[in-house]
Amino acid sequence: MRLLDEITAIRGIGGKTAQIFGRAGIVTVEDLLQYFPRSYEECGPPVPIASLSGTKTAVVCGTLCSEPKVRRAGKIQIVETAIRDESGSLRVSWFNMPYLRNSLQTGQRYILKGKVEANRFGLTLEQPVLYTPDRYAPLVGRLQPVYSLTAGMTLRMVGKAVKEALDSLPELPEYLPERFRRAYQLAEYNYALRTIHFPPDKTELTFARKRLVFDEFFLFILAVRYLRDANKEQPNGCRIRAAKEVEDFLARLPFALTGAQRRAYEEILADLTGPKRMNRLVQGDVGSGKTIVALAALLQMAHNGWQGVLMAPTEVLARQHFETVTGYLRRENLPFHTELLTGAMTAKEKREALERIVSHKADIIVGTHAVIQEKVRFARLGLVITDEQHRFGVRQREILSEKGEESADTSPHVLVMSATPIPRTLAIILYGDLDISVIDEKPANRLPIKNCVIGAGRRKKAYEFIVNEVKSGRQAYVICPMVEDGGRIEGENVRDYAARLAEELPPAIVIGTLHGRMKPAEKTRIMEDFSQGRIQVLVSTTVVEVGVDVPNATVMMVENAERFGLAQLHQLRGRIGRGEHQSYCIFINGSDAEKNRRLEILNRSNDGFAIAAEDLKLRGPGDLFGLRQSGLLDFALGDIYTDAGILREASQAADALLAEDYALEKEEHKPLKRRLMRYREEKLERLSL
Ligand code: ADP
Ligand code: MG
């Protein structure tokens, strides 16, 4: 078996299982091995049933004392039985595993590990993992890997497949030069890979993890350095002269730019008019006003006869930017044409848009990924802006900057915008190929958002509050973690929630729903209705997370807030407090833990940088079990905040390596070179920053 074989090469994995894994993005043996555990659970010794109380994970050992029965609840099949030990008995249930009825044996001793839930029947052990005492004994005290699961996957399935793969693969080549391993105390690769999946204890896990995090950062940094060197010192082929009209435009805005916005704009303008091509990141917290800075840059280009692109990661945001841009142009009577280009448009609409782009009827093009597709040809592309860069891959940025070369023989300026709060020192490492402008100031007219964290028990009060806000003309978001009933996965879902909410709120209040599984046209309609005030309360998933701007919305209520990463919650909160009205953020803590320390951080601060720093303090470097900072920085294992030390080491190592053997031509660097080439092909594209 080889790393790049499909997983059906693994003993015990047939077509059906491969299909299930495929849905989680696992196609090759390598994908599987890189499917690192999300966290680990310690297997404790069983506890007496009588000692159990409500809602927590527990291990019990006893005899199955009731014939398993299958019950249906809607689409879900539930297997129910009970287990008894010397101290008492406990109900047990599994969802959607009807085959257990035949494999479970009444009278047999089992060890069950699962979550105890209190409901109207008393305590129930839900969805426990099942062991025979013989199989459990050697596990006590060990760390069990917990993987992210998609439909059809089980922990055991993943664990077994990984073990089988590790056992039958030949030794994998160690591609890190020995001297780096020694200098930074990095474990050997094969050992690290096995240990991250099956750690004997925490010390070894920490050691293994460090190696793999280092690899991840090291490969990334190397790839970005090469990218930078390829871009560096490129002459400015779309050099412009500052158009005075843009100053006039800015002067006529209903607000004055903040000092930070002005600075960022001037740095951009210096690039556009200077001798070298722009490669710049604008970093600014949610609500700091990045869009207008982008628009000013687009207008500068347009006045100089160049086309510009503004690319957004979602349909909803692209459309909103389109409206914003056309709105400004119309109001100011500017002679430029803005074109929208998204995947959801009909073939005919697209064809016509493409025609206007290639013929230079369109000056400003706003769109989603559709903009970087091959078919799109520009007449004279001079500037490419990506908004919410962390949602795009590094490679996508590259593709766009290559677009210009087809028309003019020069690449366009590149501007990327991000709200990810990364300290400058880390940003320089991560965005090594970019210059950085920071917008570290918010518009002055804003009232700070008022926050609160409450338990689900006080939800009714929150509804009353929302009703009052709506009565005074404002609007509200309610965010749920899921689209529909997740079966065994608990948490509020948009569909059921909206139906329940309709019963709770006065009938005059219009409630809308929004989620990623809707058709694009429907999403657009809902978003439009919300932004026009025809919908007052929008129950949504995190599709509204990035960039959405409805200044009249003043309430953000997040259900199961404990489920989200801090950065993500901060982004969600960024949807409110965007206008003159006082805004309120309500985090519902749906977990049993009374106080959630992470949510308390958000409760205390509205500043993205401060939140990231506090969170870091809370978790500490090398925290193995903490929730990662959402998917914002998309490394599989590494967390740029808690692993900042490793990030710096990897950066040092990359510098040393490139200084010594830039082209990686030395014999000892050959394996690394091969690894890096594969990485650039496969990973860089998917990795977003
Ligand atoms: P973000 O940085 O999150 O992308 P936006 O560009 O969407 O922020 O701006 C948020 C809101 O603030 C918008 O409604 C915008 O019109 C407004 N805004 C931008 N700059 C200023 C300013 N200097 N003063 C007042 N309001 C501003
Ligand atoms: Mg924005």
XYZ file of C-alpha atoms and ligand atoms in Angstrom:
717
model
C 0.000 0.000 0.000
C 1.144 3.533 -0.712
C 0.211 6.925 0.672
C -1.447 8.085 -2.493
C -3.497 4.915 -2.985
C -7.223 5.256 -2.559
C -8.446 4.169 0.835
C -10.033 1.041 -0.621
C -6.447 -0.276 -0.544
C -6.841 -0.485 3.219
C -7.992 -3.860 4.449
C -11.618 -3.730 5.565
C -12.564 -0.661 3.528
C -14.936 -1.366 0.681
C -16.676 0.894 -1.767
C -19.447 1.846 0.599
C -17.162 2.883 3.429
C -14.948 4.699 0.960
C -17.958 6.664 -0.147
C -18.762 7.648 3.415
C -15.163 8.741 4.002
C -15.199 10.534 0.682
C -17.897 12.834 1.954
C -15.506 13.950 4.673
C -12.862 14.686 2.056
C -10.915 11.493 2.707
C -9.995 9.896 -0.588
C -6.427 8.663 -0.279
C -4.597 6.846 2.489
C -2.717 10.072 3.095
C -5.958 12.015 3.521
C -6.969 9.507 6.152
C -3.718 9.797 8.074
C -3.989 13.571 7.897
C -7.507 13.385 9.319
C -6.256 14.249 12.761
C -8.376 13.793 15.868
C -10.420 16.823 16.844
C -9.777 16.105 20.502
C -9.081 13.228 22.879
C -11.047 11.618 25.607
C -9.573 9.955 28.594
C -11.044 6.573 29.403
C -11.745 6.559 33.112
C -12.701 3.560 35.219
C -16.454 2.749 35.313
C -18.507 4.444 38.030
C -21.526 3.079 39.952
C -24.838 3.848 38.253
C -26.287 5.215 41.498
C -23.618 7.916 41.577
C -24.725 9.446 38.262
C -26.501 12.761 38.076
C -27.683 14.802 35.079
C -25.860 15.573 31.844
C -22.279 14.529 31.770
C -20.201 11.897 30.080
C -19.949 8.715 32.093
C -18.574 5.191 31.929
C -20.617 2.442 33.507
C -20.108 -1.302 33.729
C -23.029 -3.664 34.121
C -25.269 -6.349 32.741
C -27.722 -5.715 29.967
C -30.987 -6.304 31.800
C -33.697 -5.656 29.258
C -34.369 -6.988 25.772
C -33.357 -4.229 23.274
C -36.349 -2.723 21.476
C -36.507 -0.503 18.423
C -38.803 2.501 18.509
C -39.423 5.046 15.769
C -39.573 8.770 16.304
C -40.217 10.420 12.978
C -37.431 9.390 10.659
C -35.200 8.302 13.517
C -34.970 4.751 14.828
C -34.121 4.458 18.491
C -32.789 1.289 20.111
C -33.657 1.169 23.795
C -32.494 -1.093 26.547
C -31.174 -0.878 30.117
C -28.075 -1.804 32.034
C -27.789 -2.791 35.699
C -24.907 -2.860 38.169
C -24.792 -3.498 41.928
C -25.979 0.029 42.660
C -28.903 0.434 40.281
C -30.041 0.464 36.669
C -29.974 2.936 33.817
C -31.863 3.409 30.573
C -29.717 3.293 27.457
C -30.549 4.474 23.942
C -28.957 4.655 20.518
C -30.188 6.610 17.517
C -30.201 5.189 14.035
C -28.292 2.045 14.854
C -31.118 -0.498 14.575
C -28.683 -3.348 13.946
C -27.637 -3.134 17.592
C -30.867 -4.904 18.520
C -29.481 -8.114 17.107
C -25.891 -7.781 18.214
C -26.579 -6.819 21.834
C -27.017 -9.749 24.164
C -29.234 -9.547 27.209
C -27.473 -10.863 30.308
C -24.049 -10.027 28.925
C -21.668 -7.642 30.724
C -20.757 -4.460 28.870
C -18.943 -1.265 29.495
C -20.773 1.724 28.098
C -19.417 5.194 27.664
C -21.738 8.014 26.727
C -23.585 11.098 27.770
C -26.081 10.886 30.585
C -29.176 12.946 29.914
C -31.959 13.767 32.328
C -35.420 13.693 30.760
C -38.931 12.938 31.912
C -38.139 9.225 32.276
C -35.230 9.946 34.575
C -31.635 9.425 33.511
C -30.732 7.958 30.132
C -27.334 7.069 28.760
C -27.427 8.283 25.178
C -25.529 6.984 22.224
C -22.854 5.264 24.297
C -19.792 3.581 22.835
C -19.927 -0.102 23.603
C -17.065 -2.229 24.931
C -16.646 -5.679 26.379
C -14.808 -5.497 29.726
C -11.825 -7.247 28.093
C -11.560 -4.637 25.400
C -11.994 -1.747 27.771
C -9.441 -2.737 30.413
C -6.320 -1.901 28.384
C -7.805 1.462 27.421
C -8.212 2.792 30.947
C -5.992 5.811 31.450
C -5.308 6.121 27.730
C -6.398 8.882 25.444
C -8.995 7.965 22.873
C -8.989 9.952 19.652
C -12.199 11.798 18.854
C -12.618 12.539 15.155
C -15.020 14.896 13.446
C -17.706 12.689 11.991
C -19.947 13.184 9.018
C -23.061 11.130 8.274
C -22.411 7.408 8.424
C -19.007 7.670 10.064
C -18.284 6.326 13.513
C -15.279 6.849 15.736
C -14.506 3.174 15.646
C -14.622 3.123 11.863
C -12.055 5.901 11.584
C -9.847 4.542 14.345
C -9.780 1.084 12.795
C -9.015 2.360 9.327
C -6.191 4.567 10.579
C -4.671 1.738 12.564
C -4.878 -0.653 9.660
C -3.264 1.912 7.360
C -0.446 2.663 9.779
C 0.234 -1.032 10.269
C 0.441 -1.892 6.607
C 2.231 1.143 5.225
C 5.955 0.907 4.791
C 8.063 3.352 6.789
C 7.429 6.843 5.373
C 10.387 9.003 4.406
C 11.540 11.569 6.958
C 11.688 14.764 4.963
C 12.757 17.193 7.658
C 16.527 17.545 7.727
C 18.035 16.017 10.828
C 19.512 19.311 12.033
C 16.096 20.971 12.250
C 14.730 18.059 14.182
C 17.556 18.409 16.623
C 17.453 22.199 16.844
C 13.732 22.365 17.524
C 13.310 19.022 19.292
C 10.951 17.539 16.781
C 9.793 13.947 16.854
C 10.434 11.580 13.963
C 7.689 11.691 11.342
C 6.385 8.115 11.488
C 6.302 8.215 15.254
C 4.480 11.549 15.226
C 1.847 10.328 12.829
C 1.093 7.204 14.840
C 1.135 9.030 18.141
C -1.210 11.822 17.094
C -3.837 9.171 16.366
C -3.054 6.795 19.214
C -1.255 8.631 21.989
C -0.080 6.508 24.914
C -0.171 9.592 27.154
C -0.262 13.368 27.108
C 3.483 13.874 27.106
C 3.964 11.826 23.991
C 0.947 13.434 22.380
C 2.351 16.898 22.985
C 5.670 15.840 21.488
C 4.043 14.291 18.418
C 1.708 17.188 17.920
C 4.522 19.686 18.029
C 6.240 17.927 15.151
C 3.140 17.895 12.987
C 2.239 21.493 13.768
C 5.785 22.471 12.902
C 5.481 20.650 9.564
C 2.243 22.362 8.790
C 3.632 25.839 9.488
C 6.998 25.101 7.897
C 5.538 23.925 4.594
C 3.114 26.802 4.544
C 5.777 29.405 5.240
C 8.104 27.970 2.614
C 5.330 28.014 0.041
C 4.424 31.602 0.896
C 8.077 32.690 0.736
C 8.445 31.340 -2.787
C 5.215 33.072 -3.698
C 6.507 36.327 -2.304
C 9.764 36.046 -4.156
C 7.909 35.447 -7.371
C 5.844 38.587 -6.796
C 8.461 40.775 -5.273
C 9.827 43.745 -7.096
C 7.460 43.390 -9.993
C 7.238 46.661 -11.831
C 3.982 48.534 -11.675
C 2.472 47.889 -15.075
C -0.791 49.604 -14.215
C 0.622 52.736 -12.742
C -1.896 55.508 -12.326
C -1.957 59.197 -11.512
C -3.999 60.028 -8.446
C -7.417 61.157 -9.623
C -8.637 64.198 -7.781
C -12.228 63.063 -8.369
C -11.790 60.381 -5.719
C -10.845 62.970 -3.097
C -14.009 64.861 -4.013
C -16.001 61.670 -3.753
C -14.611 60.986 -0.286
C -15.309 64.538 0.790
C -18.956 64.182 -0.179
C -19.526 60.982 1.824
C -22.078 61.307 4.616
C -19.222 60.542 7.028
C -15.564 61.463 7.285
C -13.052 58.636 6.959
C -11.446 57.672 10.236
C -7.754 58.384 10.592
C -6.994 54.711 10.108
C -9.135 54.435 6.979
C -7.419 57.466 5.533
C -3.982 56.021 6.303
C -4.826 52.724 4.653
C -6.192 54.520 1.609
C -3.076 56.639 1.303
C -0.815 53.605 1.555
C -2.820 52.003 -1.231
C -2.674 55.125 -3.340
C 1.093 55.322 -2.869
C 1.321 51.754 -4.207
C -0.955 52.403 -7.169
C 0.982 55.488 -8.202
C 4.377 54.078 -7.275
C 6.988 52.117 -9.214
C 6.066 48.636 -7.923
C 3.023 46.473 -8.199
C 0.817 46.479 -5.107
C 0.536 43.377 -2.938
C -1.198 44.573 0.154
C -3.288 43.291 3.027
C -5.763 45.574 4.732
C -6.490 44.232 8.152
C -9.335 45.729 10.128
C -11.742 44.442 12.720
C -15.379 43.872 11.770
C -17.134 47.174 11.231
C -13.939 49.184 10.853
C -15.063 50.250 7.375
C -12.920 48.350 4.905
C -15.430 48.467 2.052
C -15.226 52.190 1.448
C -11.423 51.997 1.340
C -11.708 49.274 -1.285
C -14.183 51.341 -3.252
C -11.872 54.363 -3.215
C -9.115 52.190 -4.692
C -11.477 50.832 -7.355
C -12.512 54.368 -8.260
C -8.908 55.486 -8.587
C -8.333 52.718 -11.093
C -11.592 53.417 -12.926
C -10.797 57.092 -13.316
C -7.513 56.032 -14.869
C -9.171 53.705 -17.333
C -8.511 50.408 -15.540
C -10.975 47.709 -14.583
C -11.099 46.481 -11.032
C -12.536 43.401 -9.345
C -14.012 43.055 -5.880
C -14.388 39.422 -4.935
C -16.399 38.177 -1.952
C -16.539 34.651 -0.520
C -20.318 34.312 -0.511
C -23.160 35.043 -2.863
C -24.916 37.064 -0.193
C -21.921 39.295 0.394
C -21.122 39.707 -3.304
C -24.634 40.897 -3.977
C -24.498 43.271 -1.049
C -21.219 44.773 -2.239
C -22.731 45.153 -5.677
C -25.650 47.083 -4.224
C -23.318 49.245 -2.140
C -21.071 50.080 -5.063
C -23.890 50.820 -7.512
C -25.601 52.856 -4.784
C -22.567 55.109 -4.341
C -22.007 55.454 -8.074
C -25.618 56.381 -8.700
C -25.721 58.899 -5.899
C -22.561 60.568 -7.094
C -23.530 60.308 -10.744
C -20.227 58.670 -11.582
C -19.864 57.457 -15.166
C -18.786 53.916 -14.300
C -20.609 50.673 -14.875
C -20.622 47.981 -12.200
C -21.146 44.362 -13.145
C -22.185 41.499 -10.892
C -20.838 38.034 -11.606
C -21.821 35.074 -9.453
C -22.269 31.362 -9.874
C -25.995 31.650 -9.279
C -26.712 33.745 -12.342
C -28.385 32.120 -15.356
C -26.230 31.170 -18.327
C -27.675 34.028 -20.335
C -27.053 36.602 -17.609
C -23.507 35.353 -17.273
C -22.864 35.471 -20.988
C -24.020 39.057 -21.157
C -21.974 40.045 -18.127
C -18.868 38.403 -19.588
C -19.412 40.305 -22.802
C -19.575 43.622 -20.968
C -16.432 42.721 -19.030
C -14.308 41.809 -22.036
C -15.516 44.836 -23.998
C -14.699 47.150 -21.094
C -18.274 48.340 -20.727
C -17.876 47.187 -17.135
C -15.429 49.151 -15.015
C -15.989 47.545 -11.632
C -16.755 43.854 -11.373
C -18.160 42.492 -8.147
C -18.504 38.766 -7.717
C -17.879 35.453 -6.079
C -15.435 32.716 -7.112
C -17.121 32.860 -10.487
C -14.811 35.763 -11.270
C -11.722 33.598 -11.300
C -13.110 31.020 -13.627
C -11.301 30.515 -16.879
C -14.051 31.871 -19.064
C -13.795 35.351 -17.628
C -11.721 37.656 -19.804
C -10.983 41.237 -18.973
C -10.189 44.141 -21.249
C -7.836 45.998 -18.969
C -7.665 44.581 -15.480
C -5.641 46.705 -13.085
C -6.754 45.841 -9.562
C -8.014 42.756 -7.803
C -9.492 43.009 -4.321
C -10.593 40.045 -2.252
C -12.793 40.730 0.729
C -12.721 38.402 3.741
C -9.502 36.921 2.443
C -9.495 34.249 5.138
C -12.269 32.551 3.203
C -10.206 32.250 0.068
C -7.231 30.085 -0.683
C -3.826 31.577 -1.223
C -3.815 30.048 -4.669
C -7.041 31.754 -5.662
C -5.368 35.052 -5.045
C -2.612 33.958 -7.365
C -4.976 32.895 -10.135
C -6.688 36.250 -10.084
C -3.466 38.151 -10.313
C -2.591 36.054 -13.357
C -5.813 37.108 -15.052
C -4.503 40.518 -15.945
C -1.585 39.114 -17.844
C -3.846 37.740 -20.520
C -5.041 41.164 -21.559
C -2.322 43.613 -20.764
C 1.104 42.072 -20.371
C 1.180 42.947 -16.746
C -0.379 41.607 -13.588
C -2.900 43.668 -11.694
C -2.436 45.123 -8.261
C -3.597 42.860 -5.471
C -5.385 44.033 -2.363
C -6.727 41.586 0.197
C -8.933 42.496 3.111
C -9.316 40.521 6.297
C -10.904 40.917 9.696
C -8.848 38.171 11.298
C -7.174 39.664 14.341
C -3.586 38.581 13.968
C -0.849 40.381 15.868
C 1.489 42.140 13.490
C 4.496 39.926 14.210
C 2.536 36.824 13.256
C 0.891 38.522 10.298
C 4.304 39.249 8.839
C 5.143 35.547 8.989
C 1.797 34.316 7.706
C 1.229 36.888 5.016
C 4.892 36.954 4.142
C 4.158 37.949 0.578
C 2.120 41.039 1.430
C 2.593 44.550 2.753
C 0.203 45.298 5.582
C -2.116 48.210 6.355
C -4.032 48.104 9.601
C -7.349 49.848 10.249
C -7.234 49.941 14.021
C -9.949 52.448 14.687
C -13.725 52.319 14.468
C -15.997 55.059 13.134
C -16.618 57.511 15.931
C -20.405 57.561 15.825
C -20.719 54.004 17.087
C -22.142 53.068 20.448
C -20.330 50.052 21.872
C -22.398 46.884 21.632
C -23.918 45.721 24.907
C -23.395 42.019 25.524
C -24.872 39.406 27.752
C -24.471 35.669 28.220
C -27.545 33.866 29.510
C -28.723 30.317 30.039
C -31.480 28.814 27.895
C -33.848 29.339 30.832
C -33.877 33.082 30.249
C -34.643 32.839 26.560
C -38.198 34.158 27.065
C -36.792 37.395 28.443
C -34.597 37.707 25.398
C -37.649 37.306 23.153
C -39.421 40.103 25.024
C -36.398 42.236 24.427
C -36.407 41.461 20.712
C -40.118 42.274 20.481
C -39.421 45.675 22.026
C -36.600 46.422 19.631
C -38.775 45.440 16.680
C -41.538 47.689 18.000
C -39.115 50.605 17.898
C -38.360 49.797 14.285
C -35.189 47.722 14.654
C -34.392 44.201 13.447
C -32.784 41.103 14.919
C -30.723 38.083 13.940
C -31.087 34.746 15.691
C -28.304 32.293 14.874
C -28.633 28.521 15.216
C -25.764 26.087 14.726
C -27.677 23.763 12.410
C -30.028 23.846 9.445
C -32.303 21.013 10.452
C -32.740 18.423 13.162
C -29.366 16.769 13.515
C -30.686 13.542 15.029
C -28.102 12.558 17.588
C -26.251 15.846 17.377
C -27.901 18.233 19.749
C -28.365 21.919 19.223
C -30.901 24.324 17.860
C -31.710 24.180 14.164
C -33.028 26.917 11.922
C -36.145 25.106 10.690
C -37.646 23.983 13.983
C -36.479 27.075 15.762
C -38.165 29.459 13.356
C -41.414 27.519 13.701
C -41.209 27.693 17.503
C -40.273 31.343 17.438
C -43.329 32.125 15.327
C -45.478 30.826 18.178
C -43.610 32.884 20.762
C -43.570 36.231 19.004
C -46.615 38.362 18.127
C -47.988 37.397 14.699
C -47.312 40.855 13.289
C -43.574 40.234 13.418
C -42.282 38.732 10.175
C -39.739 35.960 10.701
C -37.483 34.794 7.880
C -35.039 31.907 7.658
C -31.705 31.708 5.918
C -29.180 28.918 5.521
C -26.585 27.589 3.164
C -28.723 24.824 1.722
C -31.189 27.247 0.191
C -31.096 28.030 -3.498
C -29.023 31.127 -4.203
C -32.014 33.015 -5.585
C -33.951 32.302 -2.427
C -31.070 33.405 -0.235
C -30.847 36.628 -2.182
C -34.558 37.273 -1.813
C -34.485 36.683 1.936
C -31.416 38.861 2.430
C -33.047 41.568 0.371
C -36.242 41.345 2.397
C -34.231 41.610 5.571
C -32.144 44.513 4.454
C -35.273 46.343 3.239
C -36.942 45.722 6.586
C -39.670 43.430 5.247
C -38.383 40.726 7.553
C -37.847 41.771 11.147
C -36.322 38.694 12.684
C -33.949 36.561 10.653
C -33.304 33.044 11.933
C -30.113 31.954 10.240
C -27.054 29.761 10.299
C -23.655 31.354 10.175
C -24.124 32.213 6.484
C -24.559 35.783 7.680
C -21.221 35.597 9.432
C -19.088 37.352 6.871
C -19.510 40.923 5.861
C -23.291 41.292 5.873
C -24.208 44.904 6.540
C -27.740 45.798 7.659
C -27.210 48.798 9.939
C -30.813 48.763 11.168
C -30.341 45.356 12.827
C -29.548 45.868 16.493
C -29.923 42.462 18.095
C -27.738 39.426 17.551
C -28.908 36.424 19.507
C -26.782 33.302 19.200
C -28.226 29.970 20.267
C -25.773 27.310 21.486
C -23.089 29.959 21.565
C -20.808 27.466 23.296
C -20.643 25.587 20.019
C -18.920 28.323 18.079
C -15.337 29.491 18.057
C -14.637 32.848 19.625
C -13.493 34.382 16.387
C -16.652 33.224 14.697
C -18.841 34.658 17.447
C -16.972 37.910 17.159
C -17.641 37.951 13.418
C -21.313 37.245 14.042
C -21.477 40.055 16.529
C -19.923 42.253 13.865
C -23.271 42.124 12.034
C -24.715 44.565 14.554
C -23.552 47.873 15.973
C -23.075 49.112 12.421
C -25.369 52.095 12.626
C -26.307 54.863 14.978
C -28.575 52.747 17.215
C -27.526 51.002 20.387
C -27.008 47.296 19.617
C -27.213 44.232 21.773
C -25.636 40.817 21.571
C -27.199 37.910 23.439
C -25.216 34.697 23.707
C -27.284 31.745 24.831
C -25.121 29.245 26.635
C -26.789 25.931 25.882
C -24.276 23.792 27.758
C -24.584 22.498 31.283
C -21.541 24.395 32.479
C -22.978 27.362 34.304
C -20.302 29.801 33.366
C -18.544 29.532 30.093
C -15.203 31.255 30.399
C -14.817 31.672 26.669
C -18.176 33.392 26.362
C -17.236 35.613 29.277
C -14.322 36.916 27.232
C -16.718 38.027 24.505
C -19.018 39.448 27.097
C -16.269 41.706 28.366
C -14.728 42.885 25.119
C -15.759 44.040 21.654
C -12.211 44.187 20.350
C -11.099 41.318 18.105
C -7.431 41.585 19.068
C -8.158 41.688 22.773
C -10.425 38.677 22.433
C -7.807 36.632 20.638
C -5.248 37.559 23.291
C -7.568 36.726 26.202
C -8.508 33.446 24.622
C -4.845 32.620 24.311
C -4.316 33.297 27.994
C -7.243 31.103 28.858
C -6.053 28.178 26.804
C -2.337 28.637 27.097
C 0.273 27.540 24.584
C 0.051 23.982 23.421
C -3.478 23.521 24.666
C -4.463 20.143 23.303
C -8.069 19.990 24.247
C -9.317 23.517 23.846
C -11.636 24.535 21.096
C -9.694 25.901 18.177
C -10.260 29.461 17.022
C -13.032 28.362 14.659
C -12.116 27.657 11.070
C -10.732 31.105 10.510
C -7.164 30.040 10.179
C -7.490 26.832 8.466
C -4.558 24.759 9.608
C -5.443 21.168 10.351
C -3.650 21.060 13.691
C -1.797 24.276 14.279
C -3.390 27.250 15.970
C -1.497 30.411 15.186
C -2.359 31.866 18.558
C -1.551 29.076 20.966
C 1.187 27.676 18.760
C 2.758 31.047 18.024
C 6.060 29.770 19.436
C 6.160 26.907 16.958
C 5.168 29.308 14.197
C 8.198 31.450 14.959
C 10.495 28.440 15.025
C 9.138 27.256 11.695
C 9.705 30.723 10.285
C 13.305 30.734 11.535
C 13.890 27.303 10.075
C 12.448 28.387 6.735
C 14.739 31.437 6.645
C 17.777 29.326 7.457
C 16.907 26.744 4.852
C 16.290 29.249 2.069
C 19.492 31.099 2.873
C 21.472 27.901 2.643
C 19.862 26.136 -0.303
C 17.184 28.253 -1.929
C 16.328 25.827 -4.699
C 16.510 22.806 -2.359
C 19.056 21.140 -4.606
C 21.227 19.526 -1.975
C 20.844 15.761 -1.684
C 19.617 15.964 1.918
C 16.851 18.374 0.896
C 15.441 16.237 -1.902
C 12.713 14.566 0.176
C 11.647 17.963 1.500
C 11.542 19.371 -1.991
C 9.251 16.554 -3.117
C 7.028 17.046 -0.088
C 6.848 20.782 -0.682
C 5.912 20.351 -4.320
C 3.040 18.092 -3.340
C 2.020 20.533 -0.671
C 1.877 23.408 -3.121
C -0.189 21.363 -5.517
C -2.691 20.034 -3.045
C -2.826 21.991 0.150
C -1.984 25.561 -0.574
C -5.079 25.849 -2.662
C -7.355 24.728 0.100
C -5.672 26.573 2.888
C -7.247 29.903 3.540
C -5.848 32.793 5.437
P -16.078 46.032 7.508
O -14.730 46.582 7.841
O -16.576 45.068 8.536
O -16.139 45.486 6.114
P -17.928 47.944 6.408
O -17.039 48.453 5.352
O -19.025 47.019 5.992
O -17.076 47.273 7.575
O -18.505 49.203 7.166
C -19.455 49.061 8.199
C -20.455 50.229 8.189
O -19.806 51.410 8.607
C -21.009 50.503 6.828
O -22.406 50.710 6.955
C -20.287 51.765 6.390
O -21.076 52.554 5.542
C -20.032 52.471 7.688
N -18.817 53.300 7.720
C -17.641 53.063 7.098
N -16.730 53.998 7.384
C -17.337 54.878 8.208
C -16.929 56.099 8.867
N -15.693 56.586 8.719
N -17.832 56.731 9.655
C -19.077 56.220 9.808
N -19.534 55.109 9.224
C -18.680 54.435 8.435
Mg -16.646 43.815 5.195
